[in-house]
Short mmCIF file of N, CA and C in Angstrom, two decimals:
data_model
loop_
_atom_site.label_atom_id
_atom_site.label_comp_id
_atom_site.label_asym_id
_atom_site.label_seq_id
_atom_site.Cartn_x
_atom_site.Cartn_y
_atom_site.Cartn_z
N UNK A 1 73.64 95.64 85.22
CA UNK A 1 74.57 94.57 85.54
C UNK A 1 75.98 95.11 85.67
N UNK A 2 75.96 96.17 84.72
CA UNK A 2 77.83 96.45 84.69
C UNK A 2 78.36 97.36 85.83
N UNK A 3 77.19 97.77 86.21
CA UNK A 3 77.29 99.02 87.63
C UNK A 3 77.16 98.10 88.88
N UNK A 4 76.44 96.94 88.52
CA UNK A 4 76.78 95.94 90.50
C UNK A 4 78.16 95.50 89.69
N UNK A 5 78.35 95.24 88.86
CA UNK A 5 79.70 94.56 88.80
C UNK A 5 81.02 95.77 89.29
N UNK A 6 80.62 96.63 88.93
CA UNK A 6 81.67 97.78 88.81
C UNK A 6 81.58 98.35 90.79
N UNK A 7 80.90 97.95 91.54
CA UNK A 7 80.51 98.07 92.78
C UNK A 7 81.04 96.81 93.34
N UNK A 8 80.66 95.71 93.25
CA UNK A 8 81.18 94.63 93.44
C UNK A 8 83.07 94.26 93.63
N UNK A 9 83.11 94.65 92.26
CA UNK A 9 84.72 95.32 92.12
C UNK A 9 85.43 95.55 93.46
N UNK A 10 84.79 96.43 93.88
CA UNK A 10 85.37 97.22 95.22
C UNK A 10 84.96 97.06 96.34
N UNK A 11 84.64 95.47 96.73
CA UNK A 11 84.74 94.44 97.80
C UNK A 11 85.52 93.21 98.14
N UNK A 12 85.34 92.55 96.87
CA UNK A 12 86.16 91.39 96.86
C UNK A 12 86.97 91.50 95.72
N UNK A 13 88.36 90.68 95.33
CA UNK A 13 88.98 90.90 94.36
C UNK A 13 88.83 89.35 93.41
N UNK A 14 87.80 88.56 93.97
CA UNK A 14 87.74 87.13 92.82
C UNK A 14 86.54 87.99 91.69
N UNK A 15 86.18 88.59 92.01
CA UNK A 15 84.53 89.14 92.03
C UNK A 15 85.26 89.30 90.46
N UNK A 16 86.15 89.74 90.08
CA UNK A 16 86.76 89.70 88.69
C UNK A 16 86.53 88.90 87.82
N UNK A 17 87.00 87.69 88.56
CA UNK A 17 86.45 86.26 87.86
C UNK A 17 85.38 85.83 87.14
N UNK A 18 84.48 86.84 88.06
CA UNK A 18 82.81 86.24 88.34
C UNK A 18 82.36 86.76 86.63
N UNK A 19 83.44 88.48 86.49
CA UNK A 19 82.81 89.31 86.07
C UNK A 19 83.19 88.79 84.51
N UNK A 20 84.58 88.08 84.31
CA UNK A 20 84.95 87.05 82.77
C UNK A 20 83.41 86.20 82.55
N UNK A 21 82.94 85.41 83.48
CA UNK A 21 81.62 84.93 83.27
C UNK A 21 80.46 85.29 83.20
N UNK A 22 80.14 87.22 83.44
CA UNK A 22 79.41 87.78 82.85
C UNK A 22 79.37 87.95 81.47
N UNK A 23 81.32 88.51 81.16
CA UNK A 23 80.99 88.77 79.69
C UNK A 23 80.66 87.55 78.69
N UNK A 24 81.17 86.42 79.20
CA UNK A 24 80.84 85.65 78.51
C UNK A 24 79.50 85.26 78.06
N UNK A 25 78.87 84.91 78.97
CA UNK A 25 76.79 85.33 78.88
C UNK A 25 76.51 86.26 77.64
N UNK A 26 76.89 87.48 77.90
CA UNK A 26 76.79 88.29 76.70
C UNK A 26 77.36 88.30 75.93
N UNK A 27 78.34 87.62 75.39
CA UNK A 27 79.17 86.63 73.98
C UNK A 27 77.85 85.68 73.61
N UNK A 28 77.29 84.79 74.48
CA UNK A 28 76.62 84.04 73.80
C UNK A 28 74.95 84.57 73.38
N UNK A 29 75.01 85.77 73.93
CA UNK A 29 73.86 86.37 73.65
C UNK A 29 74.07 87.12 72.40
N UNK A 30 75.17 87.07 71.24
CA UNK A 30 75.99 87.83 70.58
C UNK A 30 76.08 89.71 70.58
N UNK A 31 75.92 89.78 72.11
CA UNK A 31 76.48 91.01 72.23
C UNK A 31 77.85 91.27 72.51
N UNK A 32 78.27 91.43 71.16
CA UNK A 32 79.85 91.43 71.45
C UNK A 32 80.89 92.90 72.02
N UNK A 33 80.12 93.99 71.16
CA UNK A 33 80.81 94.68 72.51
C UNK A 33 80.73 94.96 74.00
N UNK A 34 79.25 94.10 74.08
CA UNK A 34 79.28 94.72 75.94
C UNK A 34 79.99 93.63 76.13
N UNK A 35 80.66 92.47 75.62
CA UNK A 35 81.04 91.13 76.39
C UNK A 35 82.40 91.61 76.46
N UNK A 36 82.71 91.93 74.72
CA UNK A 36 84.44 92.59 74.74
C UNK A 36 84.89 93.80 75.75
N UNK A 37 84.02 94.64 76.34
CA UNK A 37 84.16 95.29 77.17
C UNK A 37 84.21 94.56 78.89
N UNK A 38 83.53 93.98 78.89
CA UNK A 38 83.07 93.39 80.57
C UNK A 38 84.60 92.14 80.59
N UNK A 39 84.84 92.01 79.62
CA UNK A 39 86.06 90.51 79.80
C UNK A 39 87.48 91.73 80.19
N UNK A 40 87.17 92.47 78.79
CA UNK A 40 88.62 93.31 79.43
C UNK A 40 88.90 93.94 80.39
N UNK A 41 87.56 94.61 80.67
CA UNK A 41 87.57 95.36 81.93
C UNK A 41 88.17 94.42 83.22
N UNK A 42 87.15 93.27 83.05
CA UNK A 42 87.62 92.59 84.23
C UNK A 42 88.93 91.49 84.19
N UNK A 43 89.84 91.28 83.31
CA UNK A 43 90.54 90.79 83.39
C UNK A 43 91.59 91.98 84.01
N UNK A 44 91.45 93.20 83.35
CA UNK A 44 92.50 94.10 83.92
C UNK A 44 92.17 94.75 85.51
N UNK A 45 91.24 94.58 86.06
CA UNK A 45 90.78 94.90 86.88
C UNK A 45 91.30 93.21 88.44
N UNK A 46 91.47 92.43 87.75
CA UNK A 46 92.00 91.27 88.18
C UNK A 46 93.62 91.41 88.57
N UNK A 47 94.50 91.36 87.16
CA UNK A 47 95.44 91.96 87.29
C UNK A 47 96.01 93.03 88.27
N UNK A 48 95.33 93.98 87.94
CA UNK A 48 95.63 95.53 88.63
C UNK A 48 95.66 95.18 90.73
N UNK A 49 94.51 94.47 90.57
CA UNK A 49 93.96 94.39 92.00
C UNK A 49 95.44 92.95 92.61
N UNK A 50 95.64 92.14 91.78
CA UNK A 50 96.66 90.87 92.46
C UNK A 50 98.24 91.55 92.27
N UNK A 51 98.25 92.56 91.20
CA UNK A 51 99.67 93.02 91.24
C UNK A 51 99.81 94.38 91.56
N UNK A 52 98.82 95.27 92.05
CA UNK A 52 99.44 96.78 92.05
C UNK A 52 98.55 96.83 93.95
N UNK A 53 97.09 96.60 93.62
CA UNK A 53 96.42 96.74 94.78
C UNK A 53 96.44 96.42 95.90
N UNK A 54 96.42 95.07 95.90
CA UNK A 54 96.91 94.16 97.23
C UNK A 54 98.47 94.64 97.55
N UNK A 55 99.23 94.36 96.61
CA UNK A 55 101.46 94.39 97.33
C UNK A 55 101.32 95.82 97.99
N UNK A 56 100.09 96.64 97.23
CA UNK A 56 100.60 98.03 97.82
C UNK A 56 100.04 98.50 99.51
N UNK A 57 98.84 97.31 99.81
CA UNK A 57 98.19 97.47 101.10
C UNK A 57 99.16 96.43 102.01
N UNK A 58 99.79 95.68 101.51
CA UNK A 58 100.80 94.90 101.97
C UNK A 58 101.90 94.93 102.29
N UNK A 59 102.47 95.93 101.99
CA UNK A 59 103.95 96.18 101.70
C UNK A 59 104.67 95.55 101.06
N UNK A 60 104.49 95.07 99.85
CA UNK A 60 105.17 95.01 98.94
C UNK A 60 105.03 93.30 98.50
N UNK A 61 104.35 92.46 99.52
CA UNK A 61 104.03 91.01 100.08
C UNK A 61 103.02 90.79 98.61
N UNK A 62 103.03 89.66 97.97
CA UNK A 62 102.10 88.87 97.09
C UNK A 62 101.11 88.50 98.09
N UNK A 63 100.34 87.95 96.22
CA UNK A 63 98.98 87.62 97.08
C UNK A 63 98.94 86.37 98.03
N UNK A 64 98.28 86.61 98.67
CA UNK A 64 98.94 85.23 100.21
C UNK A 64 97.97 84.03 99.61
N UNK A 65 97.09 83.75 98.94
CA UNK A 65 96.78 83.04 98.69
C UNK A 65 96.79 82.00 97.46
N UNK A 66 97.85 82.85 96.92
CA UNK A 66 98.38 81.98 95.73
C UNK A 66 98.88 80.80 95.94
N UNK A 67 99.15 80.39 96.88
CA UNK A 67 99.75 79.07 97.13
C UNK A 67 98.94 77.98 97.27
N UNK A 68 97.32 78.41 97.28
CA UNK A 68 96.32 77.76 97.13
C UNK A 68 96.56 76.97 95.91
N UNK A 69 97.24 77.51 94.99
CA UNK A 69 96.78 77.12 93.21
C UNK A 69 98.35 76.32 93.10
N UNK A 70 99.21 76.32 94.07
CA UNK A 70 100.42 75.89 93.29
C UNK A 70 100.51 74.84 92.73
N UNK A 71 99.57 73.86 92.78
CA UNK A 71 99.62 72.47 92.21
C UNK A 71 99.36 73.26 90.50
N UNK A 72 98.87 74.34 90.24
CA UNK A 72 98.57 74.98 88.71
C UNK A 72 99.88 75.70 88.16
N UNK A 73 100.35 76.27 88.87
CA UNK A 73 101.42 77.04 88.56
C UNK A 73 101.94 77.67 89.36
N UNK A 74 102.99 78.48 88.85
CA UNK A 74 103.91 79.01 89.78
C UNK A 74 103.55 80.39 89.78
N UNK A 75 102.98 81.14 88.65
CA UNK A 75 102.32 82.56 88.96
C UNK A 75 100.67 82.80 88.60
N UNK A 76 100.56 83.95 88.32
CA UNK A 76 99.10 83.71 88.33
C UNK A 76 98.90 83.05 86.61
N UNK A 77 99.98 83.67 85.41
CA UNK A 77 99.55 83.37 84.62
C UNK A 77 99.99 81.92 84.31
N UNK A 78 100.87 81.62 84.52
CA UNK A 78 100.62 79.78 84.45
C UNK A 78 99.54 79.13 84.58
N UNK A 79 99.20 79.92 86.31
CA UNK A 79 97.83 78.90 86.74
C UNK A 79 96.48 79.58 85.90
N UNK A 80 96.06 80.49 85.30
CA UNK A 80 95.38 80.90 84.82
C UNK A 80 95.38 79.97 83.05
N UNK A 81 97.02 79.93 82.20
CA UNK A 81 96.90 79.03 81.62
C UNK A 81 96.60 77.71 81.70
N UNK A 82 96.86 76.94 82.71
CA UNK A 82 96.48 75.76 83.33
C UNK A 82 94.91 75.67 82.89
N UNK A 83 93.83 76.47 83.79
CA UNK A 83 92.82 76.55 83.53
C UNK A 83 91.65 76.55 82.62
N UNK A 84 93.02 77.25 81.61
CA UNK A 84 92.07 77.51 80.36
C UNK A 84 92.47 75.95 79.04
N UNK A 85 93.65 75.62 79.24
CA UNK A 85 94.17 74.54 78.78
C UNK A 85 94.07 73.12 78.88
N UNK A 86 93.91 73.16 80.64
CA UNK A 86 93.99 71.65 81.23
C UNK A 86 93.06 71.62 82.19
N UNK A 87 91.55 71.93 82.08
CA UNK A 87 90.29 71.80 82.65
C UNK A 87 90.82 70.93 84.08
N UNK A 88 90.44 69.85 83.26
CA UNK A 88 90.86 68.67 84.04
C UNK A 88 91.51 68.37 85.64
N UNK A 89 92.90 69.04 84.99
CA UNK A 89 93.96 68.77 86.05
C UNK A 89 93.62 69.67 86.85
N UNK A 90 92.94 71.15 86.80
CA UNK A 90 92.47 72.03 88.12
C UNK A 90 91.24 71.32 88.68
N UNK A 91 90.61 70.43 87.96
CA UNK A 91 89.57 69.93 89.03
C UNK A 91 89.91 68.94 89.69
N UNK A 92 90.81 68.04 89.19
CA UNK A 92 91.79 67.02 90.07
C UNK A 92 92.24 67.63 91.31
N UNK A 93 93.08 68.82 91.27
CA UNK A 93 93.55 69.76 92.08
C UNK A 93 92.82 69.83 93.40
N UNK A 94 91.63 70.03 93.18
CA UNK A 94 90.69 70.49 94.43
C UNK A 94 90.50 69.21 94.99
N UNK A 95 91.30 67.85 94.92
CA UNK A 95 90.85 66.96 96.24
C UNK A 95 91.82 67.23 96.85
#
């Protein structure tokens, strides 16, 4: 699993996302270090890819699709707090 994820990685950059909801699976399976590993990995792997990866294939340009989320916030970590805080109001969001 951690090798398609780690492949995966290096196609799409939500695929990160996907990969917080792997480790979580294996939290509830109480494997806690492969989960504590797969969350960090992929949260920094999230990070890395919206602030170093993309501006640098861009020239220097954010991610263009952040403006998708602005009803959440104004950066990623607002809207990422949003998410984890106010369920709700991001599913409101999507009408």
């Amino acid at each position: 699993m951690i090798l398609s994820l780690l492949v995966a990685l290096l196609a799409k950059e939500e695929v990160a996302v996907i990969g917080v909801g792997f480790g979580v699976a294996l939290a509830l399976q109480r494997r806690w270090w492969p989960s504590a590993i797969v969350i960090a990995g992929s949260v920094i792997a999230f990070v890395a890819t919206l602030k170093l990866i993309i501006p640098a294939f861009a020239d220097g340009a954010p991610y263009q699709y952040l403006g998708r989320y602005a009803s959440l916030g104004r950066d990623e970590a607002e809207i990422a707090r949003t998410l984890l805080l106010d369920p709700l109001r991001a599913r409101s969001a999507r009408k």
